[in-house]
Coordinates of C-alpha atoms in Angstrom, one line a residue:
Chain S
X1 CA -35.8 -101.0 -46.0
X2 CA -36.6 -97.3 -46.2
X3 CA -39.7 -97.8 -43.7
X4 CA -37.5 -99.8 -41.6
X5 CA -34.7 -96.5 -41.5
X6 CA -37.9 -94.4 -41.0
X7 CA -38.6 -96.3 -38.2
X8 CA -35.4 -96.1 -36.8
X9 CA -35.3 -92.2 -37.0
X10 CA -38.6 -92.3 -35.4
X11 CA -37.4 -94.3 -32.5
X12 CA -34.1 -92.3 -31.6
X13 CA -35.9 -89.5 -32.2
X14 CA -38.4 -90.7 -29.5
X15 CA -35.3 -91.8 -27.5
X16 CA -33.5 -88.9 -27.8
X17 CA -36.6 -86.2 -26.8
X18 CA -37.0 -88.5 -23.9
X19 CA -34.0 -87.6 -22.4
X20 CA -34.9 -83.9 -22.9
X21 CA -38.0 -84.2 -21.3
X22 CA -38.3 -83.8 -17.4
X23 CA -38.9 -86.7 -15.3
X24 CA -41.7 -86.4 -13.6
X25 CA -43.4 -89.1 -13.6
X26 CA -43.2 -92.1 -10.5
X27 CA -42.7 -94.9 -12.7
X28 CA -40.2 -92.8 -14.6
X29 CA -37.9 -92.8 -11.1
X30 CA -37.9 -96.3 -11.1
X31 CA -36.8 -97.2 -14.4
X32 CA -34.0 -94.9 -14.0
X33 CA -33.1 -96.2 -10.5
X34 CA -32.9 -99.8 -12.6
X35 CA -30.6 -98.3 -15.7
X36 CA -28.4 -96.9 -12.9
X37 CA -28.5 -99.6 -10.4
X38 CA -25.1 -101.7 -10.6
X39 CA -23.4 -98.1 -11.1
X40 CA -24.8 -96.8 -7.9
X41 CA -23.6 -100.0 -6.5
X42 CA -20.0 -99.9 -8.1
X43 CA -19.3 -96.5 -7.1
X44 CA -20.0 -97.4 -3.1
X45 CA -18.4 -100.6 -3.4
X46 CA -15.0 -99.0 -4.4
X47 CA -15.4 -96.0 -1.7
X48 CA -16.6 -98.2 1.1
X49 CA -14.5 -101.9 0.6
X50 CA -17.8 -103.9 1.9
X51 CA -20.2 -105.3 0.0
X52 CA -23.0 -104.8 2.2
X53 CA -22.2 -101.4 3.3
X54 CA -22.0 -100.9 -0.8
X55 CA -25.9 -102.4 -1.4
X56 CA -27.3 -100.7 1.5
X57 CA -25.6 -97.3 0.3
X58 CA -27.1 -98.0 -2.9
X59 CA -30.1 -98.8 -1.9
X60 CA -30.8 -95.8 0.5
X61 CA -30.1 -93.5 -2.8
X62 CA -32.6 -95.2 -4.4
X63 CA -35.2 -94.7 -1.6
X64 CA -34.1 -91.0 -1.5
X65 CA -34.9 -91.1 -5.1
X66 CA -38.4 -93.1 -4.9
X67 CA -39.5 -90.5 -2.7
X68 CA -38.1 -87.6 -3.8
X69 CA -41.3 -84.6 -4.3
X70 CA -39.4 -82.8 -7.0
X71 CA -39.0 -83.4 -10.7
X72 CA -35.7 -83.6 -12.8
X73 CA -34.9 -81.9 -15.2
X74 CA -33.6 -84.5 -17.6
X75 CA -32.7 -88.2 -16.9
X76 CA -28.9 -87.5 -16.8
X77 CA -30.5 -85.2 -14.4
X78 CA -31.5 -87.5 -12.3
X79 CA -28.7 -90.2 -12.6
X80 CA -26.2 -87.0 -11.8
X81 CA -28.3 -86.9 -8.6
X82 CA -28.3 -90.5 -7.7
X83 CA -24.4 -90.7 -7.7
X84 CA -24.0 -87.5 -5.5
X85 CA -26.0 -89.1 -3.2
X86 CA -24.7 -92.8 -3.6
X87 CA -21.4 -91.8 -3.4
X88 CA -21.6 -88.9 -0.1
X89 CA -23.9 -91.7 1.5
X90 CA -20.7 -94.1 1.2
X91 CA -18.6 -91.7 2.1
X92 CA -20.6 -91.0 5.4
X93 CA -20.5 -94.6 5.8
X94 CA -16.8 -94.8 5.9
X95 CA -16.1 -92.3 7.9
X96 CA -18.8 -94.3 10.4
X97 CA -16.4 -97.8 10.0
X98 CA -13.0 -95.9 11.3
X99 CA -14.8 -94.2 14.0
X100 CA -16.6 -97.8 15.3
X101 CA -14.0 -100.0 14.7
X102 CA -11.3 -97.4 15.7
X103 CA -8.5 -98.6 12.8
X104 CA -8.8 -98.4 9.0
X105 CA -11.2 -101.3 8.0
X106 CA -9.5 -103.5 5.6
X107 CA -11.8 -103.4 1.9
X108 CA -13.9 -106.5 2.5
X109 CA -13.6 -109.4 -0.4
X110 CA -16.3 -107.9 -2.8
X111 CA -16.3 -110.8 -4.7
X112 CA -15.8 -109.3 -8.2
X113 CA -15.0 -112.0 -11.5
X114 CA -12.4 -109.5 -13.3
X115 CA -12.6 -110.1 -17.6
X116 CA -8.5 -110.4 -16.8
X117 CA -5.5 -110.2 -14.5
X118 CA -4.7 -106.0 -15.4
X119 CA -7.9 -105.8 -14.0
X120 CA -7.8 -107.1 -10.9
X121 CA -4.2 -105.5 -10.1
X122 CA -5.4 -102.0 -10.9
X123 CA -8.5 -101.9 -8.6
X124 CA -6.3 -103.3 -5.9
X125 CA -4.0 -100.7 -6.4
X126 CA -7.2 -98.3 -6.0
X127 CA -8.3 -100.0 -3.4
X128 CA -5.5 -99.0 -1.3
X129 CA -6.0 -95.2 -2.1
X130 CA -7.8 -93.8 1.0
X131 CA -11.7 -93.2 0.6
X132 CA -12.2 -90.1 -1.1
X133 CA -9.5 -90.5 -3.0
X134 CA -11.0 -93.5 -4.6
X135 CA -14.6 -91.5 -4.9
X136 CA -12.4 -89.0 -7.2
X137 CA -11.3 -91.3 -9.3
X138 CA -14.3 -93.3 -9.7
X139 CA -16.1 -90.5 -10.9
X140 CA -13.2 -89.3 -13.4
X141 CA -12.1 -92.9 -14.4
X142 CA -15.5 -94.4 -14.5
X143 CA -18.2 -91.5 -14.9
X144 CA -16.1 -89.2 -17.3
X145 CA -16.7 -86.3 -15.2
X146 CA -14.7 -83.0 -15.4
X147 CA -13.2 -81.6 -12.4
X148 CA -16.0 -79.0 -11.8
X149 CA -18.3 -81.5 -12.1
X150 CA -16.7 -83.1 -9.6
X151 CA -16.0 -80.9 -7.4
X152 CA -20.0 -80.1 -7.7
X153 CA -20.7 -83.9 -6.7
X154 CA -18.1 -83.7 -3.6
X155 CA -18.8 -80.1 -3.2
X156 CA -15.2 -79.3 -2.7
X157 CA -13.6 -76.9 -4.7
X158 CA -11.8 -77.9 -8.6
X159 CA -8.4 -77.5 -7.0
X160 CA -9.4 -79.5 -4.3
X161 CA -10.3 -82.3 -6.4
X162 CA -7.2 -81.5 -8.7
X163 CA -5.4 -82.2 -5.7
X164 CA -6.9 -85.5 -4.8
X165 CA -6.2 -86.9 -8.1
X166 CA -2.8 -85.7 -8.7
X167 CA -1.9 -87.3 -4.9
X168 CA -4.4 -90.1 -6.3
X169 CA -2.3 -90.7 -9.9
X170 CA 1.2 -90.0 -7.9
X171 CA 0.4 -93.0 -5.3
X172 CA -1.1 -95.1 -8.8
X173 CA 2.2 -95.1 -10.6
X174 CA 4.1 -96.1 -7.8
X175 CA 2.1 -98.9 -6.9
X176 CA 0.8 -100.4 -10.3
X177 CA 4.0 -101.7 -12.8
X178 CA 3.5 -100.8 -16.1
X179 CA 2.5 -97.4 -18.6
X180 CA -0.6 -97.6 -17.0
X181 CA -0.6 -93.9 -17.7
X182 CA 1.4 -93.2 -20.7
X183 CA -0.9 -91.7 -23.8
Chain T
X1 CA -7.7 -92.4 -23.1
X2 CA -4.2 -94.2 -21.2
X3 CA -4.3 -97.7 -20.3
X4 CA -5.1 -97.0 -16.7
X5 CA -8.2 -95.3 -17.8
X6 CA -9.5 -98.2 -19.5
X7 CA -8.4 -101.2 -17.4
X8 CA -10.1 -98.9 -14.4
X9 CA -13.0 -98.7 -16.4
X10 CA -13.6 -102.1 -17.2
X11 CA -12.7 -103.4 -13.3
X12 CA -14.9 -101.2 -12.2
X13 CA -17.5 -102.3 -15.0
X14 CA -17.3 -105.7 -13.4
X15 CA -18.2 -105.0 -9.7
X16 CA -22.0 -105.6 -10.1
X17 CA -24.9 -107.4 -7.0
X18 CA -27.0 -109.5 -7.3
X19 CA -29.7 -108.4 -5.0
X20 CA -32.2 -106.4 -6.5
X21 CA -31.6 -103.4 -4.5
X22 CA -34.2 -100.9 -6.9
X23 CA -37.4 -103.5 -5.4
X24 CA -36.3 -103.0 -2.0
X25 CA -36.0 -99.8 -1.9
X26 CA -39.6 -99.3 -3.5
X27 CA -41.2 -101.2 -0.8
X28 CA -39.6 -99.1 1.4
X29 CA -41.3 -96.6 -0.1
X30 CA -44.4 -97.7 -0.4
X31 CA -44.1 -98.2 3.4
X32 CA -43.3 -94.8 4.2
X33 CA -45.6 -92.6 5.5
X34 CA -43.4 -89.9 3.9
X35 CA -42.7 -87.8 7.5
X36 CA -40.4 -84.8 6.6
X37 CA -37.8 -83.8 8.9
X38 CA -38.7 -81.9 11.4
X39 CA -38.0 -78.3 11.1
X40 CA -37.9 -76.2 14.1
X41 CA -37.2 -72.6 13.7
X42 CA -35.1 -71.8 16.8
X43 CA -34.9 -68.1 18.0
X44 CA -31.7 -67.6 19.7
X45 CA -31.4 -65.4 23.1
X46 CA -30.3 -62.3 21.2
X47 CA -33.9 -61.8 19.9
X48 CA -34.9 -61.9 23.7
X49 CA -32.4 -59.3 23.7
X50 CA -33.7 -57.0 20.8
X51 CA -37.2 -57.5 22.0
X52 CA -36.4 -55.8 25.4
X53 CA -34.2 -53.1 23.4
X54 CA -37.2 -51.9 21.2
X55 CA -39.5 -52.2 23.7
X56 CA -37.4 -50.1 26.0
X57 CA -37.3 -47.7 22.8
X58 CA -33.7 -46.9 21.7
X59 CA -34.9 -48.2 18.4
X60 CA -32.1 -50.9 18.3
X61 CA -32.5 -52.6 15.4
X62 CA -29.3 -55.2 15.0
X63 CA -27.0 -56.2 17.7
X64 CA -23.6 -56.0 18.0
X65 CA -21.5 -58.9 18.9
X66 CA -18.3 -58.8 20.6
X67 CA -15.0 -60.7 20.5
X68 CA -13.9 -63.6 22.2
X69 CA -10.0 -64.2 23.1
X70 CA -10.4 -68.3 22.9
X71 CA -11.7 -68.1 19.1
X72 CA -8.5 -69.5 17.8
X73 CA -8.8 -71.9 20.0
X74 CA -5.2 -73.4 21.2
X75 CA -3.3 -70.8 19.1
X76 CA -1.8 -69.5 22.0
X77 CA -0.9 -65.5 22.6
X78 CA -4.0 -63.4 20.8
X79 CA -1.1 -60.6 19.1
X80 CA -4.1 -57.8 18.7
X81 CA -4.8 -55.4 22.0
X82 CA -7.9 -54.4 21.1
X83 CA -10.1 -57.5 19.9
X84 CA -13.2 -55.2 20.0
X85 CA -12.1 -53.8 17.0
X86 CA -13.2 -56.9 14.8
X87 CA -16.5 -57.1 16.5
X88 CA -19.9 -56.5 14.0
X89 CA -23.3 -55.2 14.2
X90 CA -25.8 -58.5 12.8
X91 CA -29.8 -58.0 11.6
X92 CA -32.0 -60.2 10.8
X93 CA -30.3 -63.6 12.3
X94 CA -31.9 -66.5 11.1
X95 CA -31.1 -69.9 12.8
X96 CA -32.8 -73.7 11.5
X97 CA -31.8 -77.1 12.7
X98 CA -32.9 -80.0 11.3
X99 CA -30.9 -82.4 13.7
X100 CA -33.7 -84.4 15.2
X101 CA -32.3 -83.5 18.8
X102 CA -30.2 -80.2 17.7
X103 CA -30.1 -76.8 18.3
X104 CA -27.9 -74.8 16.6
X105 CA -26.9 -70.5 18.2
X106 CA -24.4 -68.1 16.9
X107 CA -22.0 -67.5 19.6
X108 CA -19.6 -64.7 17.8
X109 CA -19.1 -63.0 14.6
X110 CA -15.8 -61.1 13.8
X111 CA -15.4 -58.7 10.2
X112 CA -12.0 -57.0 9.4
X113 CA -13.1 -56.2 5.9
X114 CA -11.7 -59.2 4.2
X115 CA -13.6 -61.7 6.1
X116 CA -16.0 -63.1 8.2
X117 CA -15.5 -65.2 10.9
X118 CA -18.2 -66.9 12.8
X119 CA -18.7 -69.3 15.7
X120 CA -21.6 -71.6 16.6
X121 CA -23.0 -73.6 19.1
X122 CA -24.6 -76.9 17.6
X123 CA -25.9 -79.5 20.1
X124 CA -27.4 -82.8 19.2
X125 CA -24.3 -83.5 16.6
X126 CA -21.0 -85.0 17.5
X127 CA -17.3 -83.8 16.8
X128 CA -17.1 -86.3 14.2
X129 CA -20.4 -85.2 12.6
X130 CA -19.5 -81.7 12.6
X131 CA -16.1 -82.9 10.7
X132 CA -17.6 -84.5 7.6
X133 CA -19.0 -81.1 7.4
X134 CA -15.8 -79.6 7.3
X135 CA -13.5 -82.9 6.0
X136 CA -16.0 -83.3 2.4
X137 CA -16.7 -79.4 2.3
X138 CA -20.2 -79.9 2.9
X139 CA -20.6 -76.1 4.5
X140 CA -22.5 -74.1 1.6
X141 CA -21.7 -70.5 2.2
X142 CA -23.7 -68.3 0.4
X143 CA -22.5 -64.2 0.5
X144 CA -24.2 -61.7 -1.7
X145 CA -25.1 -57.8 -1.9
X146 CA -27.9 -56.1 -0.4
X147 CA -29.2 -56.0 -4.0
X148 CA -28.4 -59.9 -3.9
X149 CA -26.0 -60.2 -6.2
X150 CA -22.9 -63.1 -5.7
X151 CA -19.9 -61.7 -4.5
X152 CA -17.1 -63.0 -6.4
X153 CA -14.5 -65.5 -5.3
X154 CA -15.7 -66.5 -2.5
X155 CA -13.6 -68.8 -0.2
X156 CA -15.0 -70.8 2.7
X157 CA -12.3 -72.3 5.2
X158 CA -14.0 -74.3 8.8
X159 CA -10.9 -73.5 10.7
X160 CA -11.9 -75.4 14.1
X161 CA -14.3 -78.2 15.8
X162 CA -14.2 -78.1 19.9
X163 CA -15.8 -81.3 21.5
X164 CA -17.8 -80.2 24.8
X165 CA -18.8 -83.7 25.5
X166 CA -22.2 -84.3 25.9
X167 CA -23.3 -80.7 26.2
X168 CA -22.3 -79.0 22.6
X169 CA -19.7 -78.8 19.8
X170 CA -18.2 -75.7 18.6
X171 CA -17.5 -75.0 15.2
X172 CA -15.7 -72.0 13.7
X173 CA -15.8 -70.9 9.6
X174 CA -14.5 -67.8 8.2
X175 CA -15.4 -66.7 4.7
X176 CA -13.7 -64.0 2.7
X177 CA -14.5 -62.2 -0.5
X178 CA -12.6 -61.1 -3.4
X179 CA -14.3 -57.9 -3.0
X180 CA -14.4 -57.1 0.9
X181 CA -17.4 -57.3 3.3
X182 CA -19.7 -54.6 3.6
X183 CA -22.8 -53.1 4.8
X184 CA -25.9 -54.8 3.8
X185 CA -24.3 -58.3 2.4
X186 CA -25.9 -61.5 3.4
X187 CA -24.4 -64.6 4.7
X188 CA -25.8 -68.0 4.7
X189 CA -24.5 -70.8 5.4
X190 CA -25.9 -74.1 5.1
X191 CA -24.5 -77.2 6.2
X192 CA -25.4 -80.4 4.1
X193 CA -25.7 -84.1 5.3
X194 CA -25.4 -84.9 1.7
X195 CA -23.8 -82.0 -0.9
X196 CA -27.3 -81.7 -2.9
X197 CA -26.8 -77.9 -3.6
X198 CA -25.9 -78.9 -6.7
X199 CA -29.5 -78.3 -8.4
X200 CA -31.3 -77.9 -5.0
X201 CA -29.8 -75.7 -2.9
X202 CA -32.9 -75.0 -0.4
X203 CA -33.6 -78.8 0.0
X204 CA -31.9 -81.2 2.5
X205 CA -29.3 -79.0 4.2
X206 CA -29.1 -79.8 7.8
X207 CA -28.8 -76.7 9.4
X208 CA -28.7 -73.3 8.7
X209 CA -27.3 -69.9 10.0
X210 CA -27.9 -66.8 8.5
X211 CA -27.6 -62.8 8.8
X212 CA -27.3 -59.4 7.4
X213 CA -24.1 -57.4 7.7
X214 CA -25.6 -54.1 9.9
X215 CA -22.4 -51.7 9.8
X216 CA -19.9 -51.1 7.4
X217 CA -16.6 -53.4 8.8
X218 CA -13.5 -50.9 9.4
X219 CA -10.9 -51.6 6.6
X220 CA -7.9 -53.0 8.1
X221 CA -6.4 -54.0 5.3
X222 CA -3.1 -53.8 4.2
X223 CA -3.3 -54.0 -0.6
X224 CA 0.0 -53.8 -2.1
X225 CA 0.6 -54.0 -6.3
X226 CA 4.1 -55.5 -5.9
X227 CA 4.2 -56.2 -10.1
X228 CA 7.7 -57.9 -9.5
X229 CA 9.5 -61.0 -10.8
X230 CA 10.9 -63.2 -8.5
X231 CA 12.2 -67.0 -8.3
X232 CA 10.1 -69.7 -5.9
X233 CA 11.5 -72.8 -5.0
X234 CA 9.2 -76.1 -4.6
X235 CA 10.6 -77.7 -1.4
X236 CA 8.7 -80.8 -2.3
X237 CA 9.6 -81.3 -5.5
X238 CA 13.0 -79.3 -5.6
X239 CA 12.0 -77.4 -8.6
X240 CA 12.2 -73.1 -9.3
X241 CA 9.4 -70.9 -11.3
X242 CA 9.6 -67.8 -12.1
X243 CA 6.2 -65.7 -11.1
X244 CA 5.8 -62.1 -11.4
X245 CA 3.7 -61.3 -8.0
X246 CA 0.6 -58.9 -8.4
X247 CA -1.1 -58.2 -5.6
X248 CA -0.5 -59.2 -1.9
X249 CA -3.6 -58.3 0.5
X250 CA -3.2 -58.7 4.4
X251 CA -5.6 -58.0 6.4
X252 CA -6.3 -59.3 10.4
X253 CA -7.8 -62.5 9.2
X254 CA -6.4 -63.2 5.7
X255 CA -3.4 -63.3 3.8
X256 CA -3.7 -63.4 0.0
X257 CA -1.3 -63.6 -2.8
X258 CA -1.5 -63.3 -6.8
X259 CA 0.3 -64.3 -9.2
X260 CA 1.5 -65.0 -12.8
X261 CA 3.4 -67.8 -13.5
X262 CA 6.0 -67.1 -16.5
X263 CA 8.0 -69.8 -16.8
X264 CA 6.8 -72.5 -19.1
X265 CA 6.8 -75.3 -16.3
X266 CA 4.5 -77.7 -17.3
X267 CA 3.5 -78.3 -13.7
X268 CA 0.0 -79.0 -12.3
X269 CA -1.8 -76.9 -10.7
X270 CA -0.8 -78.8 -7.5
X271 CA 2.4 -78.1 -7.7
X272 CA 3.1 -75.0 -8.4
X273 CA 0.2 -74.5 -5.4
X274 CA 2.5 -76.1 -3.1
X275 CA 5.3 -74.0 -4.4
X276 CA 3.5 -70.7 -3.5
X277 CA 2.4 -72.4 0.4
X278 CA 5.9 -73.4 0.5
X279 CA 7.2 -70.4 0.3
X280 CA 5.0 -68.4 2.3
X281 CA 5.5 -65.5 3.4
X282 CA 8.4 -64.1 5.9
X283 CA 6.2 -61.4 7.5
X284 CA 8.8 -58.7 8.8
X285 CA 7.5 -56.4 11.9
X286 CA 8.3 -52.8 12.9
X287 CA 10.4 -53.9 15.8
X288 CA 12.7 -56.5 13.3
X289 CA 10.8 -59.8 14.6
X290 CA 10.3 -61.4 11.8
X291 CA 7.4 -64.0 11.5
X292 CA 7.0 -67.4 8.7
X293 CA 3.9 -68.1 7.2
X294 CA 4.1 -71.6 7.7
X295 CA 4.1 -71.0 11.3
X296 CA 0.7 -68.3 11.4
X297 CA -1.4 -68.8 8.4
X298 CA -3.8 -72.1 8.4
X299 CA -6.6 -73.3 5.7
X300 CA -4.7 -72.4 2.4
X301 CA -7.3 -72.1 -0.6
X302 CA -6.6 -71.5 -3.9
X303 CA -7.8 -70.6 -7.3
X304 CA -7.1 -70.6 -11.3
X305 CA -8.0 -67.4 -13.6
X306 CA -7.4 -68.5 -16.8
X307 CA -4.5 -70.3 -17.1
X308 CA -1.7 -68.4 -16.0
X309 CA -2.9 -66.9 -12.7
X310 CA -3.1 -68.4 -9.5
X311 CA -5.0 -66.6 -6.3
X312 CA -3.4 -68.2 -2.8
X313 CA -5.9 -67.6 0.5
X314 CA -4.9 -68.3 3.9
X315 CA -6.8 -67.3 7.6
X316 CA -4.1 -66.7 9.9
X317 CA -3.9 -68.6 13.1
X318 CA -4.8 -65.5 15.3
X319 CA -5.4 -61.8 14.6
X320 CA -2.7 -60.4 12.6
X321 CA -1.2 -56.9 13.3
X322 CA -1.1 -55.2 10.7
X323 CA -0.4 -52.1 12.1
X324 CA 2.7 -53.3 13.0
X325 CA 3.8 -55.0 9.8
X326 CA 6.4 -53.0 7.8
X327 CA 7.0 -55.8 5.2
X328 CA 6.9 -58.9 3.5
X329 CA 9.4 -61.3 2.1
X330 CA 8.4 -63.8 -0.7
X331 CA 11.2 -65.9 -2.4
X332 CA 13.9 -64.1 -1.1
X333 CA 12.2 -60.6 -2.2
X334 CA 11.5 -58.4 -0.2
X335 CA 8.2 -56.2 -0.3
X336 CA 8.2 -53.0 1.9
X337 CA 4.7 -51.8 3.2
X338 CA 3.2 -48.9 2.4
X339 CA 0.8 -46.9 3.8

C-alpha cells in the first residue's frame, strides 16, 4: 500500500512538473493538440453554427500549432494559444459567411446528442446571440476565463468584454424560462 | 456557479466530431514546405523626400506632415480655421506589409497633445478586411517614452474605413494617453489577422506602421478639477447616481471625464458606463451656441481604477474649438472654463 501511495506521489509529481516544463518538443505539440481537440472544435462550432466551418477552423489552429517555430512556456500555455487562435479563426470565418451570403446564416444542425432537454434549450438560446457574443461566453461559461483574460484572447478591452456579456446575460434571461441565473 | 453556468457547460461539453481533425492537420504539415510570409519592407515616398532634403543639406532630419480637411470623413463643416495647427513633425517611419499583394503608406498624422491621430493607405485588403481589424480590436497600439517606457492608459479608437474600390482603403486610428503626447514617444501600431499579442507580440501581425514623435505637440488642452457632486440619469435604464466628477480634459481630439461613483448602486460597470455617455456633455460656446455630446463625440472608451472610479474617452467627430469653449454642462451642472 505505502509503495503503491509512493508511486502515486511520484506520478503527479511527474505530472504536475510536466506542466511546468516548456513544451518544446514536436511530439509534445501533438499530444496537446489531441487533449485539446474536441474543445477547439466546440468553441468554433458555437461561434460559427456550421459544423464544417467548425472542423476546418479547428483544424487550421492545429496546423498553426504543428508548425509553430517557437516553444511554450507551459502546456496551459499552449492550449491558451490554441483557443485564441480557434476561436479569432471562427470569428474571421463568420464574418466571411455574412459577407458571401449577404444575410445572417442560419447555425447549421451541428448534430449534437444533449445528456437532457435544459441542455438543448440553453445552447439554443446561445445560439441566437450574435457571434462574438457567443465567443464571450464560451470562454467565461465553458473555459472559466476572467474578463482580462478574455479580453487578452479577443484582444478587446475588459469593459469591452463586460459589455458583451452583460448585453449577452440581459438577451439570456429573456429568452431561456427559468433561474437559469439565480445563485 | 448558477444553473446557467452549468447546463452551458455541459451542452457545450457535448458538441464533440468525429473526424480526427489533429492527423489531418499533421499531414498538412508534414507537406509544408514551411514558406514564411513574405515580408517586404516598403519605404514610403517621404524617404525619397528626406533623401533629397539631406542631400540638398538643410540637415532635415524628420518631416512634417500636414493636415487634411476630409479626415473626418463625412462629418461635415471642419469648426477649426487653422488645421495646420494639429500637424507633426515624424522620424524614423517605419512601414511592413505582410498582405501577399499589400502595400501599406502613412497618408497624415495629426497631435493636439492628447492624441494622435493617423491615416493610412493600405492596398491589397478590402473594406471588410480592414473592419475585423477594427470590429474584434485587432489594432495593437503600442506608445512608449523615448526611454521606452509604457505610457499609461492608453486608449486606441479606429474611428473610420473608406472603400476606394479596387485602388485602396483608408483607415483612420487615433490614440490618446493618460499622460499627453510628447517629444521623443514611439508609436507602433500593429494590425493582427489573429490577436496573438498575447505572448507574442512581434509574431504574426499583418502589417505594421511605426514612428517617432519629432517635436513637442502644442498643448491645446483645456484640464479642469471640477471635484463636484452631481446627479446622472440613465436614459436606458431610467435610474439616478450620484458621482462626484474629478477631472474633465478637452482637448481638439478628445473629450475625457472622471469620476467617482458614491452612491451604493449595485450597477455593472455597463451601466453606469452608459449613464456617463448618456449624459454627455452639453458643451456651451463663447457666442451661447451650445453643442450635445451625443451629437460631436464618437468611439467612447472607458476604464475602471479600483472600484469606484470610472475614466470616460471619447474622439470628437471633427476638431473641437477649444478656444472658443467657455463651459461645460454635465447632469444639469454646469462647469465654467477656466483659463
Amino acid at each position: 500500500m505505502e509503495n503503491t501511495a509512493a508511486s502515486d506521489n511520484k506520478l503527479a509529481s511527474a505530472a504536475a512538473a510536466k506542466e511546468n516544463f516548456r513544451v518544446t518538443d514536436r511530439s509534445e505539440f501533438e499530444e496537446i493538440a489531441r487533449e485539446n481537440m474536441q474543445r477547439l472544435y466546440a468553441h468554433a462550432a458555437v461561434i460559427t453554427g456550421s459544423k464544417q466551418d467548425a472542423e476546418d477552423a479547428a483544424a487550421d489552429a492545429i496546423y498553426r500549432l504543428l508548425i509553430r517555430k517557437k516553444p511554450f512556456e507551459s502546456r496551459e500555455h499552449a492550449k491558451a494559444w490554441l483557443i485564441r487562435v480557434t476561436v479569432n479563426g471562427a470569428l474571421k470565418m463568420k464574418s466571411r459567411q455574412r459577407r458571401f451570403s449577404g444575410e445572417e446564416n442560419a447555425a447549421e444542425n451541428l448534430s449534437v446528442e444533449f445528456e437532457y432537454p435544459e441542455q438543448s434549450e440553453v445552447m439554443e438560446a446561445v445560439m441566437k446571440l450574435d457571434s462574438g457574443s457567443r465567443a464571450v461566453i464560451m470562454l467565461f461559461y465553458f473555459e472559466d476565463y476572467s474578463i482580462k483574460e478574455i479580453g487578452r484572447i479577443l484582444k478587446i478591452s475588459p469593459s469591452a468584454v463586460t459589455s458583451r456579456l452583460t448585453r449577452a446575460r440581459g438577451r439570456l434571461k429573456e429568452m431561456l424560462k427559468g433561474d437559469y441565473f439565480n445563485e | 456557479m448558477n444553473e446557467f453556468n452549468k447546463t452551458f457547460k455541459g451542452a457545450a461539453g457535448c458538441i464533440v466530431t468525429d473526424r480526427d481533425i489533429v492527423s489531418e492537420a499533421a499531414q498538412r504539415a508534414a507537406q509544408s514546405c514551411g514558406a514564411g510570409r513574405r515580408v517586404r519592407k516598403l519605404r514610403p515616398a517621404v524617404c525619397a523626400l528626406l533623401a533629397a532634403a539631406m542631400i540638398c543639406g538643410t540637415g532635415v532630419s524628420a518631416v512634417k506632415y500636414g493636415w487634411l480637411n476630409v479626415v473626418f470623413g463625412d462629418s461635415g463643416n471642419v469648426i477649426l480655421e487653422n488645421p495646420s495647427d494639429y500637424s507633426l513633425e515624424i522620424s524614423g517611419l517605419e512601414t511592413e506589409c505582410r498582405l501577399p499583394d499589400g502595400e501599406i503608406s502613412l497618408n497624415d498624422v495629426v497631435c493636439d497633445g492628447e492624441a494622435i491621430y493617423i491615416n493610412l493607405r493600405l492596398t491589397g485588403a478590402t473594406e471588410e478586411d480592414m473592419q475585423n481589424y477594427a470590429d474584434f480590436a485587432r489594432i495593437y497600439p503600442q506608445l512608449t517614452t523615448a526611454d521606452g517606457a509604457f505610457k499609461s492608459t492608453v486608449q486606441l479608437f479606429s474611428i473610420g474605413i473608406t472603400d476606394h474600390g479596387e485602388d485602396f482603403v483608408e483607415m483612420y486610428a487615433s490614440i490618446s494617453s493618460a499622460d499627453g503626447i510628447d517629444i521623443g514617444d514611439k508609436i507602433d501600431f500593429k494590425f493582427y489577422e489573429l490577436s496573438e499579442a498575447m505572448y507574442d507580440p512581434d509574431e504574426e501581425y499583418d502589417f505594421r506602421i511605426a514612428f517617432d514623435v519629432a517635436e513637442q505637440p502644442s498643448d491645446m488642452t483645456i484640464s479642469l478639477a471640477p471635484d463636484r457632486e452631481m446627479t446622472l440619469v440613465s436614459g436606458l435604464f431610467n435610474r439616478t447616481m450620484e458621482i462626484n466628477a474629478e477631472s474633465i480634459i478637452i482637448s481638439p481630439l478628445t473629450y475625457q471625464f472622471t469620476a467617482t461613483i458614491l452612491s451604493s448602486t449595485g450597477y455593472s460597470f455597463d451601466n453606469i458606463y452608459e449613464a456617463m455617455n448618456q449624459e454627455a456633455a452639453v458643451f456651451v460656446m463663447k457666442d451661447g451656441s451650445r453643442i450635445s455630446g451625443m451629437d460631436i463625440c464618437d468611439s467612447y472608451g472607458g476604464s475602471l481604477d479600483g472600484n469606484d472610479t470610472y475614466h470616460i474617452y471619447a474622439f470628437f467627430k471633427r476638431v473641437f474649438p477649444v478656444d472658443d469653449l467657455a463651459g461645460i454642462e454635465i447632469g444639469g451642472s454646469y462647469i465654467e472654463v477656466t483659463r
